[in-house]
PDB file of C-alpha atoms in Angstrom:
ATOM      1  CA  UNK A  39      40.003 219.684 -49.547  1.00  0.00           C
ATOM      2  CA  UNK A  40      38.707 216.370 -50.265  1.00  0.00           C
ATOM      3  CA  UNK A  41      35.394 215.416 -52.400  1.00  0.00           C
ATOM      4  CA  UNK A  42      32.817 212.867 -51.746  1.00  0.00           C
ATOM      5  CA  UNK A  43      29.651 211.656 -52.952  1.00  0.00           C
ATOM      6  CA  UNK A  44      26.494 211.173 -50.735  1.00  0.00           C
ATOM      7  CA  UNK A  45      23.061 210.807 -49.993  1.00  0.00           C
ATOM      8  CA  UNK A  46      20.578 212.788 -48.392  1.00  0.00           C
ATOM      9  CA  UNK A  47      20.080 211.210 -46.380  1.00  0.00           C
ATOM     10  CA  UNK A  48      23.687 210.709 -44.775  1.00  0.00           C
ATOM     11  CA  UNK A  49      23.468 214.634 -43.775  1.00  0.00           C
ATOM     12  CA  UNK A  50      22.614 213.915 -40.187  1.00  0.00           C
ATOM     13  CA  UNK A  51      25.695 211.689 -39.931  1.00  0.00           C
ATOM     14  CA  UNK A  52      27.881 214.966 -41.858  1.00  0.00           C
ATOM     15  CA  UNK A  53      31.100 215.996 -39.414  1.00  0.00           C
ATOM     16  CA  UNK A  54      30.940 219.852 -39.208  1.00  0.00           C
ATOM     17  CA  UNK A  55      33.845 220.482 -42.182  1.00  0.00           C
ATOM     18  CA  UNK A  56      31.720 217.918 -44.422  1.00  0.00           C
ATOM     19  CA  UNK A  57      29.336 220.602 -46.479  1.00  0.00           C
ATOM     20  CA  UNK A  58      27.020 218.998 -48.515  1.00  0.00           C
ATOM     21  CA  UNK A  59      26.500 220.139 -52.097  1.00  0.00           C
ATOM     22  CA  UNK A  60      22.973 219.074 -53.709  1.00  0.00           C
ATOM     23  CA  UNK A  61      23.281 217.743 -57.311  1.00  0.00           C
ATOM     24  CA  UNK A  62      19.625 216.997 -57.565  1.00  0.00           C
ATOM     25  CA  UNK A  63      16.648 218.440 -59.618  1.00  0.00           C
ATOM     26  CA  UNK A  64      14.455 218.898 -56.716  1.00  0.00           C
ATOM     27  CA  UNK A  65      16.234 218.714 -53.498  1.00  0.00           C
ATOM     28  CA  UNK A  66      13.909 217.245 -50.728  1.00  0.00           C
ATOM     29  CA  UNK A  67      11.176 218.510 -49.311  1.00  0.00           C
ATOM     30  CA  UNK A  68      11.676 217.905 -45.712  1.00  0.00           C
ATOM     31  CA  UNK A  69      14.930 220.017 -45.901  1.00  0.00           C
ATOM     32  CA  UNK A  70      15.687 223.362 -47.635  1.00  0.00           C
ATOM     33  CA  UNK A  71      19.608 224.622 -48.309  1.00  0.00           C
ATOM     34  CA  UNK A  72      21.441 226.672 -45.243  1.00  0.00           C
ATOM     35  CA  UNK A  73      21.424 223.697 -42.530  1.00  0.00           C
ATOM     36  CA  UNK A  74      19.951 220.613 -41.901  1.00  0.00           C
ATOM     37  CA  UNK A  75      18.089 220.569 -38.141  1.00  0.00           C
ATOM     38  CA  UNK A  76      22.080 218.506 -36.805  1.00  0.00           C
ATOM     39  CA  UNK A  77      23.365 221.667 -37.869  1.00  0.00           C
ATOM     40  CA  UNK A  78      25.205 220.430 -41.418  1.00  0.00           C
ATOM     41  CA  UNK A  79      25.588 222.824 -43.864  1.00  0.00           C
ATOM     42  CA  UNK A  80      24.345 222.071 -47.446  1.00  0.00           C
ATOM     43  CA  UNK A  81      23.877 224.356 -50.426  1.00  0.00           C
ATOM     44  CA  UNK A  82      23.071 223.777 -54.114  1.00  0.00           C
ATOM     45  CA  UNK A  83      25.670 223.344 -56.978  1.00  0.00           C
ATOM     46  CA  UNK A  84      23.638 224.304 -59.735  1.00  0.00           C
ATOM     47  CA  UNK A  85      26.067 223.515 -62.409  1.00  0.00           C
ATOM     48  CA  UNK A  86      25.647 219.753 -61.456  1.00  0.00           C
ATOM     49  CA  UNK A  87      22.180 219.637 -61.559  1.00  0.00           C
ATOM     50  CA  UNK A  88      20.868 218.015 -63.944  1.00  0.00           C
ATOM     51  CA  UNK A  89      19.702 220.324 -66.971  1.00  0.00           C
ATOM     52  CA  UNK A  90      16.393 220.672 -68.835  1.00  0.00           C
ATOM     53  CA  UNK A  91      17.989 218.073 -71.604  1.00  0.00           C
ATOM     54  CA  UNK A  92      17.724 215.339 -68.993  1.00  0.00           C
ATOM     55  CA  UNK A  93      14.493 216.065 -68.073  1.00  0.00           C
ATOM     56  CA  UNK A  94      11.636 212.720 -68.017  1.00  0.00           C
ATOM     57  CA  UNK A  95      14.570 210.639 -69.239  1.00  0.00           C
ATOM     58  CA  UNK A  96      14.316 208.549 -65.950  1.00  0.00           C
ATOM     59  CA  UNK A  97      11.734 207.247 -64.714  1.00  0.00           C
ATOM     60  CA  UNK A  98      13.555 205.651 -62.332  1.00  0.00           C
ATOM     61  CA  UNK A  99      11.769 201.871 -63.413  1.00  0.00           C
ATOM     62  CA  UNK A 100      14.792 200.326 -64.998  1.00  0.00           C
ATOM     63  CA  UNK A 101      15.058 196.444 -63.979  1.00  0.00           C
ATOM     64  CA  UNK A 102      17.838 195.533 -64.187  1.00  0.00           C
ATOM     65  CA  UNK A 103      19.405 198.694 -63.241  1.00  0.00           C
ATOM     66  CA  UNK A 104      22.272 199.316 -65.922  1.00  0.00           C
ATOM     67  CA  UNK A 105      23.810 202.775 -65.791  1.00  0.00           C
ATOM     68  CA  UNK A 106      25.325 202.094 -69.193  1.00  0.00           C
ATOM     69  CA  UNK A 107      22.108 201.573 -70.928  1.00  0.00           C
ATOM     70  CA  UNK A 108      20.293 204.800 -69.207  1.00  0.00           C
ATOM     71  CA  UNK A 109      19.959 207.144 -71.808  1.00  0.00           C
ATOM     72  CA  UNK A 110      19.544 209.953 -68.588  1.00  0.00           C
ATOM     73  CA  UNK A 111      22.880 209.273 -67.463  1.00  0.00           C
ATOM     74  CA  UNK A 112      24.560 209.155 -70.567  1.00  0.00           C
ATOM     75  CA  UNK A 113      22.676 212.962 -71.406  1.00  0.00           C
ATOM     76  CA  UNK A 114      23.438 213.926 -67.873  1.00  0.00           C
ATOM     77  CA  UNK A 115      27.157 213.067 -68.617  1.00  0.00           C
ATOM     78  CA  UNK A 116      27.458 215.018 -71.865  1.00  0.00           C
ATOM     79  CA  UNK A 117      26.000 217.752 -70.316  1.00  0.00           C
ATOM     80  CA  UNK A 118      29.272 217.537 -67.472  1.00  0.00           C
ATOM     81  CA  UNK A 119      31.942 217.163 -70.125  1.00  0.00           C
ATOM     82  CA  UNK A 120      30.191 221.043 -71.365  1.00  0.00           C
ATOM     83  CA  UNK A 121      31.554 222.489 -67.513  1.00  0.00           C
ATOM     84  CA  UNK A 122      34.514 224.312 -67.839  1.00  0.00           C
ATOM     85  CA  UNK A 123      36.126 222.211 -65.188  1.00  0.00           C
ATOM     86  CA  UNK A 124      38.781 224.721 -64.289  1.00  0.00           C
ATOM     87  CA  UNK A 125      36.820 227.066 -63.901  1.00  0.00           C
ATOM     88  CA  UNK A 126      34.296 224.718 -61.905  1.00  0.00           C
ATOM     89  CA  UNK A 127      37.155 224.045 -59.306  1.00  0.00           C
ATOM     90  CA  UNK A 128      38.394 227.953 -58.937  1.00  0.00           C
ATOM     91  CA  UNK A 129      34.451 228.431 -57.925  1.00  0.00           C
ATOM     92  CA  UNK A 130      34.408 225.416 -55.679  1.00  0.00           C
ATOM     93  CA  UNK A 131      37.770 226.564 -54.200  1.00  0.00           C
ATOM     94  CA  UNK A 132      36.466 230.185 -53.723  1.00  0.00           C
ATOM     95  CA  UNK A 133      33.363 228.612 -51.950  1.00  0.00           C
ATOM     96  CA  UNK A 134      35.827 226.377 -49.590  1.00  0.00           C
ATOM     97  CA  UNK A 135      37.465 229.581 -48.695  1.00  0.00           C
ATOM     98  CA  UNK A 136      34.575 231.565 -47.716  1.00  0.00           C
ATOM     99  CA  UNK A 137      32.665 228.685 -46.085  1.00  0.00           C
ATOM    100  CA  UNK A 138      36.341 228.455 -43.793  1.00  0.00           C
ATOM    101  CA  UNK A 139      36.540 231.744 -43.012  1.00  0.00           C
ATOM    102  CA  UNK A 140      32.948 232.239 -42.097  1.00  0.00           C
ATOM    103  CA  UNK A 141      32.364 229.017 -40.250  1.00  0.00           C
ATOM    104  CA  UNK A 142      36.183 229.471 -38.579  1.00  0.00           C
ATOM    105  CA  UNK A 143      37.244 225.798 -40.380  1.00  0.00           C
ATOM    106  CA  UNK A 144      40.969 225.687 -41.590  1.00  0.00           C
ATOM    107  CA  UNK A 145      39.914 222.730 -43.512  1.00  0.00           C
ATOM    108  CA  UNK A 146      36.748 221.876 -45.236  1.00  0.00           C
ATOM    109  CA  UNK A 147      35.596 218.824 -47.555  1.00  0.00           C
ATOM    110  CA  UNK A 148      32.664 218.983 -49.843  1.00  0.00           C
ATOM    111  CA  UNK A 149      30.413 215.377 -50.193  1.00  0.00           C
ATOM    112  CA  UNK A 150      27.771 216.027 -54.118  1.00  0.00           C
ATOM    113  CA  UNK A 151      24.574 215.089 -52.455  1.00  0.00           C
ATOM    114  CA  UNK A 152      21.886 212.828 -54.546  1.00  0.00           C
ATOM    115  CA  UNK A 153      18.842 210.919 -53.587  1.00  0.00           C
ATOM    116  CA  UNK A 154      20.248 207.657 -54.302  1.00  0.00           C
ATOM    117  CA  UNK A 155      22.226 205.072 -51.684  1.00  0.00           C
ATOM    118  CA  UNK A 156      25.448 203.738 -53.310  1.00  0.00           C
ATOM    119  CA  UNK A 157      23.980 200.614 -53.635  1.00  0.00           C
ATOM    120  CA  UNK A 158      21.535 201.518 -56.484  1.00  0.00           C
ATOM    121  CA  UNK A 159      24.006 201.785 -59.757  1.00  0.00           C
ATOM    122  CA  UNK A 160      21.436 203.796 -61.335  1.00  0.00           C
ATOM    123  CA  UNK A 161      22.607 207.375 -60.045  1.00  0.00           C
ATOM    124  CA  UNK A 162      23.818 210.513 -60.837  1.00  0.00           C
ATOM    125  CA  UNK A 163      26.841 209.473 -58.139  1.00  0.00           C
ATOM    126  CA  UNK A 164      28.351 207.048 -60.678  1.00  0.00           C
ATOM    127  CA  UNK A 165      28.677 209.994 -63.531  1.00  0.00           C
ATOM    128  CA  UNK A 166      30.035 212.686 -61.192  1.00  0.00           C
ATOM    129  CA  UNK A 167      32.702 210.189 -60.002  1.00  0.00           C
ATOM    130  CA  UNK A 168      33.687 209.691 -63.388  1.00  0.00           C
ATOM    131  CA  UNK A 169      33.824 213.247 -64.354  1.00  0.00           C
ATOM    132  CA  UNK A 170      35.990 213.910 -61.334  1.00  0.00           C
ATOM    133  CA  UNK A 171      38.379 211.307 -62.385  1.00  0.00           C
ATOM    134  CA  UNK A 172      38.484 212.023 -66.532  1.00  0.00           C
ATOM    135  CA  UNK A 173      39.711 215.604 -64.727  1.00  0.00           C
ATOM    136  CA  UNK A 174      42.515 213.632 -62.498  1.00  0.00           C
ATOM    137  CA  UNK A 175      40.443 214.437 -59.193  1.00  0.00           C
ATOM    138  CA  UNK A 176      40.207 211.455 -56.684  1.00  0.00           C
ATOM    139  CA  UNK A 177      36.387 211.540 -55.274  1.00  0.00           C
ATOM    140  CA  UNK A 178      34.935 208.802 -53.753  1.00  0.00           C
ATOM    141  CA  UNK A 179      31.941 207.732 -51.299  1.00  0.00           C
ATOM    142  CA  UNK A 180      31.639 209.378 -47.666  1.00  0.00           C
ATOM    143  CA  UNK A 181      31.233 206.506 -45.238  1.00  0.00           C
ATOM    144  CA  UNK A 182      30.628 207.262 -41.752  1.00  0.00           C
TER     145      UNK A 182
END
């Protein structure tokens, strides 16, 4: 199992073992969880959403864009470093098995979906990343 980070907007372009997993407050409106109209699954990770604490920190007006000086990202991140992330993985695990056996995969990756492209530094992308790695898990971005 390998993780990603992703857009959106990159679900059309999603092989059929790529599951998206929504990170975001609101996920779009144009598409709800189950499967996006290409057929890609995507669900919501709730424990990665951002949490009430982050909530009208961002505005999303910063110029320049500096993740280090966002006070949302820096609550967002705190509120990661709370997930047990053990425990985290044994559910994401447990989700990669079910997902196999149900969709008849013998391999599956998972790609944290936000609204952002990786070219805007101001993202939730850049903390997750760095939560994966603190916890000695390689993630990176999904490129077609």
């Amino acid at each position: 199992m390998k993780l990603y980070t992703s857009y959106f907007a990159q679900l059309r372009n999603f092989p059929s073992n790529l599951v998206g997993l929504s990170t975001a407050i609101w996920n779009p409106k144009w598409l709800q969880p189950g499967r996006d109209k290409n057929g890609a699954i995507w669900l919501d990770i709730p424990p990665l959403k951002p949490g009430h604490e982050c909530n009208g920190l961002c505005a999303g007006k910063c110029n320049p864009k500096r993740p280090q000086d966002c006070t949302f990202l820096k609550t967002y991140y705190k509120q990661l470093q709370r997930i047990d992330y053990f425990k985290f993985m044994n559910k994401l695990f447990d989700l990669h098995d079910k997902i196999c056996e149900n969709e008849g995969f013998t391999e599956l990756d998972f790609a944290f979906l936000v609204y952002e492209t990786p070219q805007n530094p101001c993202s939730e992308r850049v903390i997750i990343q760095k939560w994966f790695h603190e916890n000695g898990m390689e993630i990176e971005e999904w490129h077609k």
